[in-house]
Amino acid sequence: MKSYETVTEALQDLRQRGYTTDFNLQFDCIQCEQQNKKLNPEEFDIEEVYRFEGDTDPGDENIVYAIRTLDGTLGTLMHGYGVYAEDVSDDMIRKLGTE
């Protein structure tokens, strides 16, 4: 797996490698607004994970996931952790490995 200095660098490289769909985290699923699609935890796999620490700003604490759906769609999901973490279901916590 690669190493990135910034979230932007990670997202740019993942897009160049085909991860072009943007996913958003919901309470119990991920959502792709462009395709009007919602996916439960069992409908996608996490292929790569990159964690970024916010050395000076807690708002910079993010995890970038490279996602592959069961139908082969490739995309990315950004998830804040720490103070700015979203409320998600237990199934999503297990899937994202954020316990």
Coordinates of C-alpha atoms in Angstrom, one line a residue:
M1 CA 0.0 0.0 0.0
K2 CA 1.2 3.5 -0.8
S3 CA 1.9 6.3 1.7
Y4 CA 0.6 9.8 1.3
E5 CA 1.4 13.1 3.0
T6 CA -2.1 14.6 2.6
V7 CA -5.7 13.7 2.1
T8 CA -5.6 15.5 -1.2
E9 CA -2.6 13.6 -2.5
A10 CA -4.3 10.3 -1.6
L11 CA -7.6 11.2 -3.3
Q12 CA -5.8 12.4 -6.4
D13 CA -3.8 9.2 -6.7
L14 CA -6.8 7.0 -6.0
R15 CA -8.8 8.8 -8.7
Q16 CA -6.0 8.2 -11.2
R17 CA -6.2 4.5 -10.3
G18 CA -9.9 4.4 -11.1
Y19 CA -11.5 5.2 -7.8
T20 CA -13.7 7.9 -9.3
T21 CA -17.0 7.6 -7.5
D22 CA -17.6 9.7 -4.4
F23 CA -19.3 7.9 -1.5
N24 CA -20.8 9.6 1.6
L25 CA -21.2 8.0 4.9
Q26 CA -24.7 7.6 6.3
F27 CA -25.8 6.1 9.6
D28 CA -26.1 2.5 8.3
C29 CA -24.9 2.7 4.7
I30 CA -22.7 4.5 2.2
Q31 CA -24.4 6.6 -0.5
C32 CA -23.4 7.6 -4.0
E33 CA -25.6 10.6 -4.9
Q34 CA -24.4 10.6 -8.6
Q35 CA -25.8 7.1 -9.1
N36 CA -28.7 7.5 -6.6
K37 CA -27.4 4.4 -4.8
K38 CA -27.2 3.4 -1.2
L39 CA -25.1 0.4 -0.2
N40 CA -25.3 -1.6 3.1
P41 CA -22.0 -2.9 4.6
E42 CA -22.3 -6.3 3.0
E43 CA -22.6 -4.7 -0.5
F44 CA -19.0 -3.2 -0.6
D45 CA -15.4 -4.0 0.2
I46 CA -12.7 -1.8 1.5
E47 CA -9.6 -2.3 -0.5
E48 CA -7.3 0.3 1.0
V49 CA -7.3 2.6 4.1
Y50 CA -5.3 5.7 4.7
R51 CA -5.4 7.5 8.1
F52 CA -4.4 11.1 8.5
E53 CA -3.6 12.7 11.8
G54 CA -4.4 16.4 12.5
D55 CA -1.2 17.5 14.2
T56 CA -2.4 21.1 14.6
D57 CA -6.1 20.9 13.8
P58 CA -8.5 18.2 15.0
G59 CA -10.6 18.9 11.9
D60 CA -7.8 17.4 9.8
E61 CA -8.2 13.9 11.3
N62 CA -9.6 11.9 8.4
I63 CA -9.6 8.3 7.1
V64 CA -9.7 7.8 3.3
Y65 CA -11.1 4.4 2.1
A66 CA -10.8 3.0 -1.3
I67 CA -14.1 1.2 -1.9
R68 CA -15.1 -1.6 -4.4
T69 CA -18.8 -2.3 -4.6
L70 CA -20.2 -5.8 -5.5
D71 CA -21.0 -4.5 -9.0
G72 CA -17.4 -3.4 -9.5
T73 CA -17.8 0.3 -9.0
L74 CA -14.6 1.9 -7.5
G75 CA -14.8 5.0 -5.3
T76 CA -13.6 6.7 -2.2
L77 CA -15.1 7.5 1.1
M78 CA -13.7 10.1 3.6
H79 CA -14.6 9.7 7.2
G80 CA -13.6 12.0 10.0
Y81 CA -12.7 10.6 13.4
G82 CA -12.2 12.0 16.8
V83 CA -14.1 15.1 17.8
Y84 CA -15.8 15.3 14.3
A85 CA -16.7 11.7 13.8
E86 CA -20.2 10.9 12.5
D87 CA -22.7 8.7 14.3
V88 CA -22.8 5.4 12.5
S89 CA -24.4 2.0 13.2
D90 CA -22.6 -0.9 14.8
D91 CA -22.4 -2.8 11.4
M92 CA -20.8 0.3 9.8
I93 CA -18.3 0.6 12.7
R94 CA -17.3 -3.0 12.2
K95 CA -17.1 -2.6 8.4
L96 CA -15.0 0.5 8.6
G97 CA -12.8 -0.8 11.4
T98 CA -13.3 2.3 13.5
E99 CA -13.9 0.6 16.8

